[in-house]
Short mmCIF file of C-alpha atoms in Angstrom, two decimals:
data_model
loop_
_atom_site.label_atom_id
_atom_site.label_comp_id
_atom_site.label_asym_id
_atom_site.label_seq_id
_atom_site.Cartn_x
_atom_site.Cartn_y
_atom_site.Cartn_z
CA UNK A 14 0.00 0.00 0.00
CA UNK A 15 2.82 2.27 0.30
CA UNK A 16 3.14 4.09 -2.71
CA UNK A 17 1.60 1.28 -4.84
CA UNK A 18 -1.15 1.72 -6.42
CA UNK A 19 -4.57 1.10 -5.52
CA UNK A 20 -7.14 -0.25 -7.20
CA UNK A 21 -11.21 -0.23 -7.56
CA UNK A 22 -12.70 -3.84 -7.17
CA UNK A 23 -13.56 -3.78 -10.88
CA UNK A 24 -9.90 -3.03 -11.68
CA UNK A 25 -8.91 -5.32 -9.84
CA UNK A 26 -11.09 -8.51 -10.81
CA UNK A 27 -9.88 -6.98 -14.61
CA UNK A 28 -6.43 -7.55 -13.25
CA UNK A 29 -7.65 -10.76 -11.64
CA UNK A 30 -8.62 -12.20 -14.82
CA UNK A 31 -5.42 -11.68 -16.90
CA UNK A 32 -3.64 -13.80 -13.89
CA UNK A 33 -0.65 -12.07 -13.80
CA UNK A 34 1.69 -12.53 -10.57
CA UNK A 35 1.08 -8.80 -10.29
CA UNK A 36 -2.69 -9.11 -9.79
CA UNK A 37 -1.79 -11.95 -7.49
CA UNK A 38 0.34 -9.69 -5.82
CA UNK A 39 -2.23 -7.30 -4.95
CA UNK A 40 -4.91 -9.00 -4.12
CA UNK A 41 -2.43 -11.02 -1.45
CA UNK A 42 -0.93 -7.70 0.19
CA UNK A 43 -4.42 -6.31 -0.11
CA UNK A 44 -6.84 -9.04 1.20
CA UNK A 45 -4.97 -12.31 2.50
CA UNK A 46 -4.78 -10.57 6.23
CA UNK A 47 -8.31 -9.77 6.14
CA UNK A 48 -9.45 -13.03 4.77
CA UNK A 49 -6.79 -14.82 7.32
CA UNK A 50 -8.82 -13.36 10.02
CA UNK A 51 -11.73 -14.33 8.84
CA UNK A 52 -10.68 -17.99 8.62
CA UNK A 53 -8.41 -18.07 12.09
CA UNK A 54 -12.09 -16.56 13.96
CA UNK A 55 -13.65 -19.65 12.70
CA UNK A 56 -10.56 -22.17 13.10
CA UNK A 57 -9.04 -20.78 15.71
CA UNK A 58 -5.51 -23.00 14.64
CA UNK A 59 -3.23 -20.91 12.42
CA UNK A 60 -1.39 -24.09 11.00
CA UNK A 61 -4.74 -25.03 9.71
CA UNK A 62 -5.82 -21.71 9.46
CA UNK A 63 -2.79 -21.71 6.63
CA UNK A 64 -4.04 -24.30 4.67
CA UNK A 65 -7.23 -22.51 3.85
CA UNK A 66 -6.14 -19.56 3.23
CA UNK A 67 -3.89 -21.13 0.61
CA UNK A 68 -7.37 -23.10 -0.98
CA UNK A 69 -9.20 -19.30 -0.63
CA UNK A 70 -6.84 -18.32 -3.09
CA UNK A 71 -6.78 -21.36 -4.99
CA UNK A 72 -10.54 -20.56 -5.39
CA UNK A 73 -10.33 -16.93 -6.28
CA UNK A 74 -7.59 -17.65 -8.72
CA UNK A 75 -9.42 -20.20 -10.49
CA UNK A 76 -13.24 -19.17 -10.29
CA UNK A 77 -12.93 -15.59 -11.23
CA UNK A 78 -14.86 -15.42 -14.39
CA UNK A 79 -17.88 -17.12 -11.87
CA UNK A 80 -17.88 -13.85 -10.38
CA UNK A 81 -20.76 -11.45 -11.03
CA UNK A 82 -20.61 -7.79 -9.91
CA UNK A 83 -24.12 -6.95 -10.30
CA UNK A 84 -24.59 -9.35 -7.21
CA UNK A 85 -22.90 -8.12 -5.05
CA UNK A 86 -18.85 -6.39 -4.08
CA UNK A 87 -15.86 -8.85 -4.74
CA UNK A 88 -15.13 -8.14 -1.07
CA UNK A 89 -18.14 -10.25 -0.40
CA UNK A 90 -17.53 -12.57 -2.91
CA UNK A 91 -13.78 -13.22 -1.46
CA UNK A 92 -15.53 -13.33 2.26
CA UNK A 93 -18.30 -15.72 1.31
CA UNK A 94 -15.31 -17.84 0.10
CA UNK A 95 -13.49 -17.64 3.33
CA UNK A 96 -16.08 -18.49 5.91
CA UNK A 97 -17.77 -21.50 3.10
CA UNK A 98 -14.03 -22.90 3.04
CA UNK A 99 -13.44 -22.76 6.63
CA UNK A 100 -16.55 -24.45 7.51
CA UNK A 101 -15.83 -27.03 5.14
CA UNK A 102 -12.38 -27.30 7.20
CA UNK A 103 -14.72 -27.48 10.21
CA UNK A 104 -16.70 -30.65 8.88
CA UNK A 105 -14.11 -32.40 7.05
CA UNK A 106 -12.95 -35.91 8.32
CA UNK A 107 -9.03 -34.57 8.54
CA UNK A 108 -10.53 -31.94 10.82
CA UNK A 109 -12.41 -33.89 12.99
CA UNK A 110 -9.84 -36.69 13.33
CA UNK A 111 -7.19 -33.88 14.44
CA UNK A 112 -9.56 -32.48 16.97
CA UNK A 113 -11.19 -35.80 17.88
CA UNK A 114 -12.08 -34.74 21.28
CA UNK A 115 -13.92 -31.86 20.18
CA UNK A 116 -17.39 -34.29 20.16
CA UNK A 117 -20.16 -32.16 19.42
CA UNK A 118 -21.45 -32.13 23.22
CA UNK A 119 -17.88 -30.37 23.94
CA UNK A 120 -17.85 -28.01 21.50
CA UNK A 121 -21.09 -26.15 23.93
CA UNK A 122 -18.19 -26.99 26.50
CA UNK A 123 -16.38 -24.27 24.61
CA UNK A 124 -18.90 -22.01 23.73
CA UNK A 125 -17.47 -18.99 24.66
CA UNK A 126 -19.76 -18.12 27.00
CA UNK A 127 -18.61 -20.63 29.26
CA UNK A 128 -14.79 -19.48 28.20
CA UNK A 129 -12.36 -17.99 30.43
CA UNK A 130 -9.68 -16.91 28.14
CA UNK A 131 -11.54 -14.51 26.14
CA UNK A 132 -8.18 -12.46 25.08
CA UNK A 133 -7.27 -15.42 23.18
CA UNK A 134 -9.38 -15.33 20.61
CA UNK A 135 -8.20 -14.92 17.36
CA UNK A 136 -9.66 -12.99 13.86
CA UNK A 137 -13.07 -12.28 13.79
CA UNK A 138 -14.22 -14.46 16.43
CA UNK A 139 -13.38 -11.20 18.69
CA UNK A 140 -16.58 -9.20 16.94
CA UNK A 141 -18.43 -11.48 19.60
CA UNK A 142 -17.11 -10.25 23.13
CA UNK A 143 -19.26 -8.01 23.65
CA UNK A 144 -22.60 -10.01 22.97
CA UNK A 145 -24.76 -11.14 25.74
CA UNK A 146 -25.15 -15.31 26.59
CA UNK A 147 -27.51 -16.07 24.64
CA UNK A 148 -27.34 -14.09 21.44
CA UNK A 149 -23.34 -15.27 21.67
CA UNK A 150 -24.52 -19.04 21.61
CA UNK A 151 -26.62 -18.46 18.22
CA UNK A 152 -23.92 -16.70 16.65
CA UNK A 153 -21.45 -19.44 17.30
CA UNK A 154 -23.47 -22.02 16.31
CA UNK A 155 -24.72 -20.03 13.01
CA UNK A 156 -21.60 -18.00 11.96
CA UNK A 157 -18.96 -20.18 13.23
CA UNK A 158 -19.63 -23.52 13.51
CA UNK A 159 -22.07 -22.92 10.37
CA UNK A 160 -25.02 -24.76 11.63
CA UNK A 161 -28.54 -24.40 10.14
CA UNK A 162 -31.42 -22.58 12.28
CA UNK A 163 -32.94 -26.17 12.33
CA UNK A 164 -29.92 -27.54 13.39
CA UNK A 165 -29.56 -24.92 16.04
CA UNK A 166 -33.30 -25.49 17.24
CA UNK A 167 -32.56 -28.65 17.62
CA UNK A 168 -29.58 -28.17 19.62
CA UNK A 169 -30.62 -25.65 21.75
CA UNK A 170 -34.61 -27.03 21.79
CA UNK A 171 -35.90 -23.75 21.42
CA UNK A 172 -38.47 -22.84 18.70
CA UNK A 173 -36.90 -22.08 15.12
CA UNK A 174 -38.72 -18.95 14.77
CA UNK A 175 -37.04 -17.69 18.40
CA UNK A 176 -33.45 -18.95 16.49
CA UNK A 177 -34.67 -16.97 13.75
CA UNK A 178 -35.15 -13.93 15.26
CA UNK A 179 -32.97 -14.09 17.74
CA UNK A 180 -29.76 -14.77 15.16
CA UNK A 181 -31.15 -11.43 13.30
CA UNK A 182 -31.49 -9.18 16.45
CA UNK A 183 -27.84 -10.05 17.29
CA UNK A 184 -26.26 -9.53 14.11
CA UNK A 185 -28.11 -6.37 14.31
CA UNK A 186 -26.62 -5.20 17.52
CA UNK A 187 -23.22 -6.62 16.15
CA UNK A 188 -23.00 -4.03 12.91
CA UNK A 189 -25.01 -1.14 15.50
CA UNK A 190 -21.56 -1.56 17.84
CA UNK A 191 -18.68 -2.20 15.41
CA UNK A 192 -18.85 1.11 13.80
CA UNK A 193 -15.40 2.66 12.10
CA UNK B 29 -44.84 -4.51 2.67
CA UNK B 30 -42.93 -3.22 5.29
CA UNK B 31 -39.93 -2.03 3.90
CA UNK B 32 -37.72 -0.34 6.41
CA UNK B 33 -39.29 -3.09 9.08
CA UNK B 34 -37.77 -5.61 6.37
CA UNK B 35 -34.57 -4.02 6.11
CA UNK B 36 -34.43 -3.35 9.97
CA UNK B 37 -34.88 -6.91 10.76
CA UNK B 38 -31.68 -8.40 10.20
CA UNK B 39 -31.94 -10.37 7.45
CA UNK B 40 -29.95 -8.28 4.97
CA UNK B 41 -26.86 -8.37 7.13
CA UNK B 42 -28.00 -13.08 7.83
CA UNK B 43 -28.13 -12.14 3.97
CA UNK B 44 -24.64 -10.64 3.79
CA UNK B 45 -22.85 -12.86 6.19
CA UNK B 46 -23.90 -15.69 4.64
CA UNK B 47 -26.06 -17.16 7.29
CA UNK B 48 -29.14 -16.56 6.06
CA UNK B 49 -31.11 -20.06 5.09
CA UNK B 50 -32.28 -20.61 1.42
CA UNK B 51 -35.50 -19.27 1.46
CA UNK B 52 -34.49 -15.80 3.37
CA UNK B 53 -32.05 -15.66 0.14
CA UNK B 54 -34.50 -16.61 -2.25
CA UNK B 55 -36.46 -13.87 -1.12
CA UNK B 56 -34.01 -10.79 -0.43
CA UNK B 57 -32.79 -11.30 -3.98
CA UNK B 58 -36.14 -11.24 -4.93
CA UNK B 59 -36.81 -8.12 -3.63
CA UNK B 60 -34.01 -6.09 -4.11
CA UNK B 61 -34.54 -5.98 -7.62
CA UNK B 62 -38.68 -4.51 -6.56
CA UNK B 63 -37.44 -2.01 -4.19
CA UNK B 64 -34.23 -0.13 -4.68
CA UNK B 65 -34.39 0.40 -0.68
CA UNK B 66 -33.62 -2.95 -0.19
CA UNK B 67 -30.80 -3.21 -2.67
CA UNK B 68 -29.19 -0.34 -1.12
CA UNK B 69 -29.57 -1.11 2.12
CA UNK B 70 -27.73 -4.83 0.64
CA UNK B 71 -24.78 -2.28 -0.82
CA UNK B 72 -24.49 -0.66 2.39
CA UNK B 73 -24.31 -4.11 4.45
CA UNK B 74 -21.49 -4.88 1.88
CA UNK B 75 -19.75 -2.00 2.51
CA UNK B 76 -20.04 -1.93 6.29
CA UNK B 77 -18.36 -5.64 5.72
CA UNK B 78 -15.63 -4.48 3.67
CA UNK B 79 -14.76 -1.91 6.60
CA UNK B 80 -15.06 -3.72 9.47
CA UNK B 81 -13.26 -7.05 8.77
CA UNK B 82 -10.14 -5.45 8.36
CA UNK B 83 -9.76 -4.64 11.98
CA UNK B 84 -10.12 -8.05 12.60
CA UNK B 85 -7.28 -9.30 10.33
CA UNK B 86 -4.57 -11.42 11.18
CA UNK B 87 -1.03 -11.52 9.85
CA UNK B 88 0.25 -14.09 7.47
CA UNK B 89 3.70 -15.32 7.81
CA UNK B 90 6.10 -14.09 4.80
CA UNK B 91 6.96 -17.21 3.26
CA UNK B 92 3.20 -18.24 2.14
CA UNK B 93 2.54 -15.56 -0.54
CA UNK B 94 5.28 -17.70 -2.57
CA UNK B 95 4.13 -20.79 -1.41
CA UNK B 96 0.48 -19.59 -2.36
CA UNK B 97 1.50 -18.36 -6.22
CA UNK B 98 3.68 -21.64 -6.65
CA UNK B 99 0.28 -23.37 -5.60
CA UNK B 100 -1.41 -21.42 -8.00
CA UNK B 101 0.75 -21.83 -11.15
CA UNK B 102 0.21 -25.72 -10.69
CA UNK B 103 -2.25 -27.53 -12.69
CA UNK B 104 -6.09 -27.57 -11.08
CA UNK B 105 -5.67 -31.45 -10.77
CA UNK B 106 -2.83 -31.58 -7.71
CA UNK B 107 -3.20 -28.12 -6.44
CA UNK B 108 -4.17 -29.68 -3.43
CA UNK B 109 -1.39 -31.77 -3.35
CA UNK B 110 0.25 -32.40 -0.01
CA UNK B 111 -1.53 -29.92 1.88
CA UNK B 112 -4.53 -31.17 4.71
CA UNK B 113 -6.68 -29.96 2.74
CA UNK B 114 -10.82 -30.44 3.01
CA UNK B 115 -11.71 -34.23 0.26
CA UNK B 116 -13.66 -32.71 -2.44
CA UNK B 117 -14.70 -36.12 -3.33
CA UNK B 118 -15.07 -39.16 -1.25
CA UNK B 119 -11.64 -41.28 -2.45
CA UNK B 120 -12.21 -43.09 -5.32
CA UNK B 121 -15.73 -42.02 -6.26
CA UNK B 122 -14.69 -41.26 -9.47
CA UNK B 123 -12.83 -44.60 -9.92
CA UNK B 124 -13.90 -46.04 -13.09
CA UNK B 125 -15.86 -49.80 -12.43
CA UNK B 126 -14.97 -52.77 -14.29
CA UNK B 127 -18.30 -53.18 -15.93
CA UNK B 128 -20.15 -55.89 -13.98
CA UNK B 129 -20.38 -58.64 -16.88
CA UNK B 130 -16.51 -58.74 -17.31
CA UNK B 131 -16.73 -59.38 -13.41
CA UNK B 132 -19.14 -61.63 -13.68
CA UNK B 133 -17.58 -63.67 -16.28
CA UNK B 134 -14.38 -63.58 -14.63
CA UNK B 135 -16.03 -65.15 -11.47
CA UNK B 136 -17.36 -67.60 -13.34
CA UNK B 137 -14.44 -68.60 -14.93
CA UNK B 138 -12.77 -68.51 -11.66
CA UNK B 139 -15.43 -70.91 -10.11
CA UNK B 140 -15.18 -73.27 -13.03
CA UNK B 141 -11.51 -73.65 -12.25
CA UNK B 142 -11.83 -73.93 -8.56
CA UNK B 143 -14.25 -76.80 -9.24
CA UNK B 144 -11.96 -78.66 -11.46
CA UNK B 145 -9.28 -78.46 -9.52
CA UNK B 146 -11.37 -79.81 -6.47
CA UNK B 147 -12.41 -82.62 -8.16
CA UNK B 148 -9.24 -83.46 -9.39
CA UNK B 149 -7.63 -83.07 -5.67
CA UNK B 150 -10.85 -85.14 -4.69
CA UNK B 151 -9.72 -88.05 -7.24
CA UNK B 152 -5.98 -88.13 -5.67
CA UNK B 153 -7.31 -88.16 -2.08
CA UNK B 154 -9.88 -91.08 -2.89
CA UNK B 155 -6.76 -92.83 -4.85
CA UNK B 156 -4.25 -92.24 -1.55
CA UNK B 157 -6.93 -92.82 0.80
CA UNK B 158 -7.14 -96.85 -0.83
CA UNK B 159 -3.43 -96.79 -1.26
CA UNK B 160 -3.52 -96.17 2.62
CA UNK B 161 -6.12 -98.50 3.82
CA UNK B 162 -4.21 -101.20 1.73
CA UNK B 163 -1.37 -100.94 3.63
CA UNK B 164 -2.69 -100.65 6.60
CA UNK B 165 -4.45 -103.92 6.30
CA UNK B 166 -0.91 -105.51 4.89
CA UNK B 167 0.46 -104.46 7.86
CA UNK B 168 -2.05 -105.67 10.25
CA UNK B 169 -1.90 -109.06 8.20
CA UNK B 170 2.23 -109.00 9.04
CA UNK B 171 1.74 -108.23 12.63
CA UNK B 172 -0.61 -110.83 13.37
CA UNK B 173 1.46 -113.63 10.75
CA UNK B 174 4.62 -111.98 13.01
CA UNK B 175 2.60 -113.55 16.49
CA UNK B 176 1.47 -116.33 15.32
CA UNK B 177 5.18 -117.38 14.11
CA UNK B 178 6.36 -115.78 17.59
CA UNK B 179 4.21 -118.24 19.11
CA UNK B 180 5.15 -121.32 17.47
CA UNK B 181 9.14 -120.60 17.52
CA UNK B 182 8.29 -120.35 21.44
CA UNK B 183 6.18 -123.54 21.43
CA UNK B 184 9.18 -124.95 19.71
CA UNK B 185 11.89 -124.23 21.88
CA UNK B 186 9.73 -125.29 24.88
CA UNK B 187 9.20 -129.03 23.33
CA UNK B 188 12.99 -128.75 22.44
CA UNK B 189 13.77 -127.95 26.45
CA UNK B 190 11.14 -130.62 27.17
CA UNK B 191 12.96 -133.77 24.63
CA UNK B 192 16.80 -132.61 25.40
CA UNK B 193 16.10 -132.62 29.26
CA UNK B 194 18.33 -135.40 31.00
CA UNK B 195 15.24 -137.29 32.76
CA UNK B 196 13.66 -137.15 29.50
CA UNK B 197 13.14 -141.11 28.26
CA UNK B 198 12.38 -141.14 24.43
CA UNK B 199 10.75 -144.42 23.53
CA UNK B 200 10.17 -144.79 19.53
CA UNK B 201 7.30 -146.17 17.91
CA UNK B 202 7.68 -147.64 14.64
CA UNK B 203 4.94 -148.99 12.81
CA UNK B 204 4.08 -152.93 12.91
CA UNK B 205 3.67 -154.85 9.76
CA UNK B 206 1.65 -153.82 7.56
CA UNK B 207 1.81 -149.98 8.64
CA UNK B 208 5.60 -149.56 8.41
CA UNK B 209 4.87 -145.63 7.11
CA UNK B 210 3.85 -145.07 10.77
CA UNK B 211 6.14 -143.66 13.18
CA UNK B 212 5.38 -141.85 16.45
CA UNK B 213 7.65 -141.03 19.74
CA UNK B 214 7.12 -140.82 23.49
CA UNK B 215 8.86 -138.44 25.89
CA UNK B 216 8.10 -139.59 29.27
CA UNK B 217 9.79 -138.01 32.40
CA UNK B 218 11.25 -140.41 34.78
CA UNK B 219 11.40 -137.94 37.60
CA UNK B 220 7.22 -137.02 37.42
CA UNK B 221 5.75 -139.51 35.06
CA UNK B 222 4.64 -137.19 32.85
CA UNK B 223 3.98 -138.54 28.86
CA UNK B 224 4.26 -136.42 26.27
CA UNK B 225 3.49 -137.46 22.88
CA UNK B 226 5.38 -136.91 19.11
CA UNK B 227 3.18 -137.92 15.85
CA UNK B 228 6.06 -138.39 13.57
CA UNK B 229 3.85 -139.86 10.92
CA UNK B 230 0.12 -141.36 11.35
CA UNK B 231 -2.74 -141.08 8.83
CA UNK B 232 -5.46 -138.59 9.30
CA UNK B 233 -8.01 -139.89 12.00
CA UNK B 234 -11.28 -140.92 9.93
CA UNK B 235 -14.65 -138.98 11.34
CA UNK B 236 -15.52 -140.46 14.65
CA UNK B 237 -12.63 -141.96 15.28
CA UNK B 238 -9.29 -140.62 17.29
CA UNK B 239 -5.77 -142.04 18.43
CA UNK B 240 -5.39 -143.36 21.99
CA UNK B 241 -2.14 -144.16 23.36
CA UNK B 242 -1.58 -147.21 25.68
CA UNK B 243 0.99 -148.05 28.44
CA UNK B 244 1.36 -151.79 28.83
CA UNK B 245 2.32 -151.96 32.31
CA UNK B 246 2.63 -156.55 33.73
CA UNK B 247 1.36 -157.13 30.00
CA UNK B 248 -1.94 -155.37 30.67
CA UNK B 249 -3.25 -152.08 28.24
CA UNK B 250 -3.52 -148.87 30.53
CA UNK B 251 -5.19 -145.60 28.70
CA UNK B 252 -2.53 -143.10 28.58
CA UNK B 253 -4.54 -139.88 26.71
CA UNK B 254 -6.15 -139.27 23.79
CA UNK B 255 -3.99 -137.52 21.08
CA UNK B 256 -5.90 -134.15 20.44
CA UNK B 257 -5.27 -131.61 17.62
CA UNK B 258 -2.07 -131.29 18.43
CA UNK B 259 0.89 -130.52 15.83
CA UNK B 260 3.74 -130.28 18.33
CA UNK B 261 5.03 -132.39 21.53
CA UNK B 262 1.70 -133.39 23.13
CA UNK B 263 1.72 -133.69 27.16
CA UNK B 264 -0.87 -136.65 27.80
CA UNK B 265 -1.29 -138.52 31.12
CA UNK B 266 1.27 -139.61 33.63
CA UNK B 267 2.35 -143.07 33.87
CA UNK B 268 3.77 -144.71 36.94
CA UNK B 269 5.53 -147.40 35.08
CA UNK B 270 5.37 -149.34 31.53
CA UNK B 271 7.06 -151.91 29.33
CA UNK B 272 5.55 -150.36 26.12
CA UNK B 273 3.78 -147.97 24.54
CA UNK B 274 1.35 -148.55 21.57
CA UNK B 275 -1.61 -146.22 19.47
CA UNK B 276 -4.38 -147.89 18.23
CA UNK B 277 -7.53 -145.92 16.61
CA UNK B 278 -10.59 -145.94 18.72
CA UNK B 279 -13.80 -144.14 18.46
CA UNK B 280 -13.86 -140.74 19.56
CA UNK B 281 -13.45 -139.65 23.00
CA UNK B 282 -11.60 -143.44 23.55
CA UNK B 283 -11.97 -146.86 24.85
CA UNK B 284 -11.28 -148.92 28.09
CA UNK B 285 -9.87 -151.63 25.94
CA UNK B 286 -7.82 -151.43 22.83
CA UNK B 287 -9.27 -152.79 19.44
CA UNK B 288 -5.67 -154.21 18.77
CA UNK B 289 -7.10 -154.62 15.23
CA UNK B 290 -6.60 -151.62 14.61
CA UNK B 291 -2.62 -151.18 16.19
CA UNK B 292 -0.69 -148.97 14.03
CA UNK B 293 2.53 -148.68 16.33
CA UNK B 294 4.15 -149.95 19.00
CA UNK B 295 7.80 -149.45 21.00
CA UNK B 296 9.13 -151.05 23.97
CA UNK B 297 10.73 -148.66 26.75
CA UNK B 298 14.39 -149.02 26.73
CA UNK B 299 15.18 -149.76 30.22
#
């Protein structure tokens, strides 16, 4: 960023799409921090964490021409393809055989509610701290664990429309209190 | 419809996040394209994103931006080569199946060949399963030859103990006239009387009839046994004292007095 130049998204997925090791080059220096956080807040194990942000890129670099402006910023794009990969990570057998004692009863063990060592939390997963209980849970479970409201009724047995509007009403409060 | 209540109510920034479920998506992009509220409420969601993350970025060590572009100059195939990274496919979904008559077939042939080959084992069993009971058999035949000769070479050597023994008398019975093929031999113990009797050479005894020996003791005929089935030295009674012996052939089971008709040998005792 110092003294290079910037670009606008649409210059930049024009870059993107004539794969040079320049555009590459950008978009890394630009993005991979930002997309690294995203993916450490859901795995929480840089090593890993490493892994997927090498297959983010992977993806970007090889389904550009998927991407459509007219739905939506590349930014989302790039951060749909974080958090998808991640939780993909999350539910892959090489995951859960790594992290074999993280059954599914133990992961609400480590909901961070009932966490101690908030400070330690790494990437995004720090947008949380300042959620109450209960709208922290559904976030978790939702954003980064990726489970479906029905799953999380289930889970939880409370009714899906309560998950519903209780996921919406904290992401609310989330984007009201993280303000640049 | 509601719109600021809609775009109040969290769903654009489910929508944004990527938590929203199928049919909230469905409908959002639905709508954004009927009210250009909604769509730029969406824009600003995105944009509120694109700020915000940032903050919560982590640092990537150096030495992966090259190890990311060598990744991505590989070929798509083995990009994920080496690296944990998440099985697209379960392994070796998209291995291509022998079609299932070319396995079939081959099973087939397979089981054909297993059944020969058992019934050709089964033929060589049967064959060294005789071969085995033969011999066995041969052998039991040997064993049992093997006593019987073990019996007789001991039945032997006790008759020869018997006829060499000093107080042995041997008193030989020729044949009288007219019978001069007959021979038989008497082994009688001085010290306890005992006869024993040796059929050197006597016709067969006719049906109902059987030799009886005789001790003439003062001139008189005394019964002295009946010669049984008896191949070897044949202990009869026991005789105090005699002058002779003599066989004649009596009816069977024998005779207080001897039918000296029928006499076939006689020998004195050599005193």
């Amino acid at each position: 960023m110092k003294g290079a130049p910037t670009y606008t998204e649409q210059e930049l997925v024009g870059l993107l799409k004539q794969r040079t090791q320049k555009a590459f080059s950008y978009l890394y220096d630009h993005y991979a921090p930002t997309l690294n956080g995203i993916i450490l807040g859901i795995i929480q194990d840089h090593e890993v964490a490493g892994d997927v942000l090498q297959e983010v890129f992977v993806k970007i670099w090889r389904q550009i021409e998927q991407y459509d402006a007219a739905k939506g910023r590349l930014f989302t794009w790039m951060y749909n393809i974080a958090r998808t990969t991640s939780i993909d990570m999350l539910r892959s057998r090489d995951w859960k055989n790594s992290h074999r004692n993280h059954s599914l009863t133990e992961d609400h063990a480590e909901l961070p509610d009932r966490r101690t060592n908030y400070g330690e939390e790494l990437g995004l997963r720090r947008i949380i701290q300042t959620l109450k209980d209960d709208h922290k849970i559904l976030v978790e479970l939702s954003y980064f664990q990726g489970y479906t409201q029905e799953e999380i009724a289930g889970m939880l047995n409370i009714p899906l429309g309560t998950v519903k509007t209780r996921i919406r009403a904290a992401i609310v409060l989330l984007r009201q209190q993280v303000k640049l | 419809m509601d719109i600021q209540a809609y775009i109040q109510s969290g769903v654009i920034e489910s929508y944004v996040l990527g938590i929203a479920n199928e049919q909230e998506v469905a409908e959002l992009q639905r709508l954004q394209h009927e009210y250009p509220d909604i769509a730029a409420a969406v824009a600003k969601c995105e944009a509120w994103l694109s700020q915000t993350l940032p903050s919560f970025a982590e640092p990537v060590a150096p030495p992966d931006k090259e190890k990311i572009w060598a990744a991505l100059q590989e070929p798509a195939a083995v990009i994920n080569k080496g690296a944990r990274e998440i099985p697209m496919q379960p392994a070796g979904a998209k291995r291509v199946a022998m079609p299932a008559r070319y396995v079939a077939a081959a099973s087939v042939v397979l089981l054909l060949a297993s059944a020969a080959f058992n019934i050709y084992l089964y033929g060589k069993y049967t064959k060294a399963n005789q071969e085995y009971l033969g011999l066995l058999n041969e052998r039991t035949n040997l064993l049992s030859d093997n006593k019987i000769y073990q019996t007789k070479l001991s039945t032997l050597q006790e008759n020869m103990q018997l006829m060499t023994a000093p107080e042995m008398l041997k008193v030989t019975m020729p044949g009288i006239a007219g019978k001069e093929q007959s021979l038989a031999t008497v082994y009688w113990n001085t010290s306890n009387k005992k006869v024993y009797l040796m059929v050197n050479n006597l016709p067969a005894a006719p049906a109902g009839k059987q030799y009886q020996l005789w001790a003439l003791v003062d001139g008189k005929p005394i019964d002295a046994g009946m010669l049984e089935d008896c191949k070897n030295l044949c202990p009869l009674k026991t005789i105090e004292r005699a002058e002779a012996f003599a066989i004649t052939l009596e009816k069977e089971g024998g005779s207080p007095i001897p039918d000296l008709s029928q006499l076939f040998v006689m020998g004195k005792v050599q005193s």
